Structures are given as C-alpha cells and as structure tokens.
Amino acid sequence: MIGIRYASLACASMLMVVASSVVAAADAASPGMTKQALAPTHYTDWPRIHPRTKTDPQLDARVHDIVAQMSLAQKIGQMTQAEIKSITPDQVRQFYIGSVLNGGGSWPQGNKHASVADWLALADRYYDASMAVDSPVKVPVIWGTDAVHGDSNVFGATLFPHNIGLGAAHDPDLIRQIGAATARAVRATGVDWAFAPTLAVAQNVRWGRSYESFSNYGPLVRAYARAYVTGLQGNFGDANVMATAKHFIGDGATANGTDQGVAKVSRLDMINVHGAGYYGALEAGVLSVMASYNSWDDAADGVDYHKMSGARALLTGALKDKMGFPGFIVSDWNAIGQLPGCSNASCPQAINAGIDMVMVPDDWQAFIANTTRQVKDGVIPMTRIDDAVSRIVRAKLVMGAFAKRPSQRAGAGDANLLQDRALARRAVRESLVLLKNNHDVLPLKRGSRVLVVGKSADAIANQVGGWSLTWQGTDNGNADFPHATSVLAGIRKADGTAQVTYRATTEGVDPKSFDAIIAVIGETPYAETMGDIIPSATLRHSDRYPEDLAVLKAAAASGKPVVTVFLSGRPLFVNDLLNLSDAFVAAWLPGSEGDGIADLLFAGKDGKPAFDFTGTLAMPWPGAPCPYAASDDKAASWLFARGYGLRYADQHSVPMLPTHAEVTTCASTSTLPIFHTLAQSPFALYLGAGSGGHDVHAVGADLNAAIEWPAVHPVISLRTVQVNTQQDAKAVTWHEPGRFFAQSPQPTNLMPLVATHAALQFDVVIGTPARSPVKIYMGCGDDCVRAVDVTGLFAAYAPGKRRSVSLPLQCFIKPGADLAHVDVPFGVLASPPFSAAFANVRIVAGAGNGADAACPETAHR
C-alpha cells in the first residue's frame, strides 16, 4: 500500500493540500510497485511495446492456412459481432458469425435471473452452430460480455469494487487476483471474452464513467492494466478469458468530462498520460482493444483526429504499426454509426481505419450485405479484410477457442465459481479511504449501541453501482443479489444485531439514546452518459442528493459521534457533509461485500483494531464546488491530494471547512440539457392527449420502456431506440392527436439564453411522414403556448435519416410576449399518421446564429 499520509495545511480555517503534495503523492511507491514503475513517462512518440509472449512462426502459418481457405462470406462474418437478443444460433451458422455479445441488461432468454446452466447451454448452442458451417474450415464463435467488476451481468456473481476503489488500494497483485477470479466466473457460464479492463485516465469527475477509471495518474493505470490482463488471460487455460483494453484512446480526457465528447489535449499528453494503460495491457499480451466513442482534437499541432472509430492514424498508425499490437480492434456499440457518411449498418471508413471486428448489435445482417458489396466494389481492399480476419483468427487460436466447446472446459457450469467473496471483502477493505477521524471516533467498540441511517445502508444496488445486472445498475433490489451483504447487514454481524437499529432517516427514533450514529449515504446507480454532471452544475453532492444532507444534519444535532460512509463513483465536493461528520469514509462503489466496510468500522473482540485503513486516494478530492474552473490558485480547488488517506494512529484533525453555499453554478450556462437518453433534471417526459389539458402520462426513467397510452384506444405509443448512441432516443407514434413533451415542476426563465441568440436543438429521424400539421412548442403555464410549425421542415426530411434541427428561441416569441416562465421547453404536437424519433434535445447559447438555424414559421400563441 502507499504508506504516505500528507499532513494538510490549515489556512484561514480551511484544509487545503498544496500542489506540491499532489505531485509528491504521485511518486509514492507500494509493495510490487517501485518508484521507477510509477514514474511518468516522457515519450515523444508512440513507443514500441514488447509483449511477454513471443512471435510464433507456426501459429502465423496456421493462421495463414485457415484464412486462405475462407470465402468472402466467412471472412465478413468473422468481422461481425451481434447481440444475443438479435441473433439465433442457426443464424450464427448461416452467416459465419465471428462473435456474439450480451450488452448490459441482456441475459439468456431475457431472464435477469438466468442460471449458470442457462448461460452455458446458450454458449454451447452458439459454439456448436459456428462449428456446423458447410465449409472446409470452421472457425468458432466467441462470446463477449461486460464483466467489468466481476461477472457483473450474471445473477448471483460476486461483484468487486469498481475500478476507482481498486485504484485506492494501490495493489497490483490484488488486481491480478480479481482478474483471475473474474475469468473463472465468466468461463463457468461458457463465455470466453471479457470487455475489461477500462484503462481511462479520468481527468474530470463530471464524467459519468469516472468510477471505471483506476486513477487520474497514468503510471498507476499502466501497472494495473498489466496485472488485470495477466489475471484475465493467464496462459489461456480452461479458467481464462480474453481481455479487452478499452477505450482507445482518450475517453478520460474529454472536455468537461462529457461522455463520448472531444478530448482537447496535446499529443504528448495523449501519449504519456492516456496511452499509459495500453502500454501495460500490451506488455501483458492483451488480445483485443476496443475503440472509443470519443474524438480527439489536437489543437496544438493542428490535427483533428475526429471520432476514434475512424481515426486510421491512431488505430493503425499508432496502435498496430508503432506500438506493435498483434491482436484485433473491436468497435463499441453501434459506434460506427457516429462517423460522417456512415450508419449502424455500413461504414467502410471504420474498417479501412483499422477496425477489425464491428459491434453491430441489431443491424448485423444489413452490415454483412453492405460490407460484402463494398469489398466487391473495391471500397474496402481485400488486403484489409484479410488482415482483420487474420488478427481475429490468431486471437481465437491463442485463447484456445478451437480446442473445446464451452461445456467441455474444466469448471464449466460450476455455480460456485461465480463466488470469491473472501477476495472481494479484502478488496473492499483495501479500497476504503479514511478522510476524517476527529477525536479518534473510529474504530467503534463492538457492542456499542449504534443507530444506522441513510438511504444506502440497506440498498445493495447503491453499493454495487452501474454495470450490475443491468446497464445503468437501476431497476435492481436486494433480492437481485442473493449472495451479497449490504452495509447494514455487515454492521449487524460485526456489532451484534441487537445493538443495531436502522432507520432511513432519524424520524421516529431518538438518536441521543445511542452511542454512535453511522450514516450510509451517497450517489445512486448510473453508467455512461446518464452519470455525467453537466458543466454548469457544481460538484456539490448535496445539490443532487439533498436528502443526504438532511439526514446528516439530524444526526449531528444529537450530539453523538457521527460516522459517515460515503458511497460514490467519484470524489465530490462534500465539505458540508464533512463538517457534520466526526469520521468520514470514502467507500466508493464497494460491490457486493458490505462486510468489508464493517471490518474497518469496528475494533476486534479484544478492543484493538482487527484491520486498519490502508487505502489512499488515486484521484484528488475537490475542496471547491467548481474545481475545474479557471483559477490562479489551482491548489485551492483540491481538499485532499492524490495519495492522502488516514490510518487509525494518525493524529490528524480536519477543521471546519467552507461550504461555499453562495456558489450555485459553475459557469454561465451555455447549454440547457432537456433530454439526452433520459430526461435531464429537472425535466421529465410526458405524453398528453389533444393539444392541451391535464390528461397526461409520465414516461418515467425506464430505458427499455415500451408504452402504449392509454392501454385501450391508445393516443400515442413510445419506445426507446437509437439515433446517435445506444438507447438515446424516444420513438413516438401518434394514433390520435396528442403531445410528447418535457416539463419541469417550476418554470425556467429562458430570456438570458434568448439574449445570447440561443436555439432549441434536437436530432430527429422521421418514421412515418405527417399529413397534418406538426408543431414544436414551448409551454408557459395553462393555456400559454409558443409554437413553431415544422410541417414543411419535416416533410423535406427523408424517412429513416437522422437530421439535426436548430430553431432559434426568437422563433417562439410573439411580439409583446417573452419566454420568462417556461415549464415546457420542448414539445411536439401532432396528429396521425406521424411517427418520429427524437434525441439530444437541448437549448444552446449562440446557436441561433448558426448557418443551420432558421424559423420555419412565425411563432404564435
């Protein structure tokens, strides 16, 4: 472990860690990691990486022999990866499919509680089908899954702490063991490919995937990448799976931490910071790399690489040619559809750039047909196809996919291999970081009378986070994790059930009658996109979860010692919560073993600590609501440096901290997000009958919702589809006159945005063209509507093609009226026949002056 404990500087009654401490923390060493191993690199170009496995001429000859016997149909089939919900085993045989995957929240027969036997049976069916092709050469299908913190899609599997917590452990050997345990669990289900580890070096915790990053420090990510890949792949015995280094490259570097956004960093930063994890993974012999959704604009060198899936200079030039990566590159979920001139089913640009296998979950048949035609027409060279297929076949040979069907491997079908609870419990203990322990409140004495409060104490879904059974980690309850222990259950086991009382809040109980109060609070589950914190919002946790502040205020008012266990996917501004706590533990997203937290909260039976805190921050902790704002004093933005973490013996008191209550926003609002995959707070989506009134239906936050409203004689039907990224749009069909709209409980004053020449922007795909008027409207209370007729605009759009719409806010303003009290910033009023999918709805400052912005009609009341 990193043993450094930085005594922070008290200045003007504030605890701040100076910038020099942040730098010093990065050089700290731990067992298995020397200072040299953790030193930053200073490459001037992409380095040549030498993997632990050597070149094998016999293997290369076998690959050449196999590929030479394959037809074009077989080769393109090998380059295709389809989702299990969209392809049958017989179709795998018929189209020579190279790989299948199950996305987050996808299970055999759609059964969330599918057994190990169910998974294995389906794996055998896919494998057998792939080996039953009518061809002299038969290449087995492989199955990929997002096993990102254990076998996290499978009911009953042990879930390890998410990467941000593992980074705090600073223990590569622990990571290797977790990789090996994950591989055993995945193999037991018959699956042979894990889409892990994520090697993002996250620089801005606004990013909703920050918890998938081990650290914001590249050398630590490099050491962990080497260990994780070694654990997963091993020597490719029956208990190993193929690893994936993802997402290449710069996903943790995007401006404002925007998911799938634009990285605006220099070439040297991309090479030395964000490339670090890939060097470790390649050193360990990783066989697959996943291309990232993000773009990279190297403004310093005047080079815009655009989307990674089409960046030949990086996929082929840097990764394959310069770094010497011998494996294959797979695209992310429908990522090819984001490239200009491409769709989800057609993208020769991506293949020519270096994508070898295309993740095309649903449109795989059209993709095969299009790619076949593009090869025959010479758009994609045959040499590129042969290179891609050779890389895929080589990986399959190395991983032993040709040798046995899934059920013939040792451990196949063994449900016990889903579990490694002791290892997970150890990982939890090592990941916890003690930020505050005033008056030596911790460890608590066993047998103390303890009141446990907080929404997350008995909510396993909150402690496991996203990518847990479902994509976002939502729609889960404790019953979905049968072999897990909640934080509350762990406390009861450690202290004795009779000594522990639980209430979500302090209502109905007298906190003063207890020896101590443990508050378990924090974020609720999220994953990519939905977890992003918009640039204008502060990082203050209480802004998004005021109930946590309320429960801590009530606990602190009792005068009893308050111990806060904070569950989160990132460091956040929590000065107000720290002030109300005597002890404060950053527990991250610890996974399924709540016992690991209780191990450190209570002393042993002899009164002495049975364990001590050893975790230290792998990312700095913010001391200001807007730590990324431009400032002459960068150090003042950070409360605790990377490398900070207390032990019981440390004599260190955290003083009262400024809460900066006056800071309610981080920047002048340049964008007002309304709908992006989900409705953006404070807005919610609704369906309504007719042109007005209160006959409405709330859509809710279920990503997979398919709604027909009302159930009898529906006015509108709605389903979730993809327009730009996975599940990011709502497809709406009108059966009767009605409305689809976003509304907030309180009106918003849009006039400041009007002054910036802002525009309402959204993406649309027309399904069924309208024969009656279609209007985009804004609402400002009962009987107050500002509408723009877009009938002619939409009529010019070809059905099935994505178009971007930009309507200046000025279009919605009638002389003598304004947009000062808008509760519906976006609504669609239409009649049948009409259907369309809407995505990425927002109001953008300055966009009204854009070349694509125009008023189709005069707004009217």
XYZ file of C-alpha atoms in Angstrom, residues 54-66 393-394 397-398:
17
model
C 6.949 -14.150 -28.318
C 6.294 -14.418 -32.039
C 5.320 -17.946 -33.081
C 6.013 -18.750 -36.769
C 3.994 -21.968 -36.544
C 0.983 -20.042 -35.264
C 1.336 -17.493 -38.060
C 1.467 -20.287 -40.630
C -1.693 -21.859 -39.249
C -3.490 -18.518 -39.331
C -2.473 -18.025 -42.947
C -3.678 -21.504 -43.860
C -7.086 -21.001 -42.239
C -8.333 -15.977 -36.089
C -4.930 -15.592 -34.411
C -6.158 -19.798 -31.712
C -4.141 -18.245 -28.882
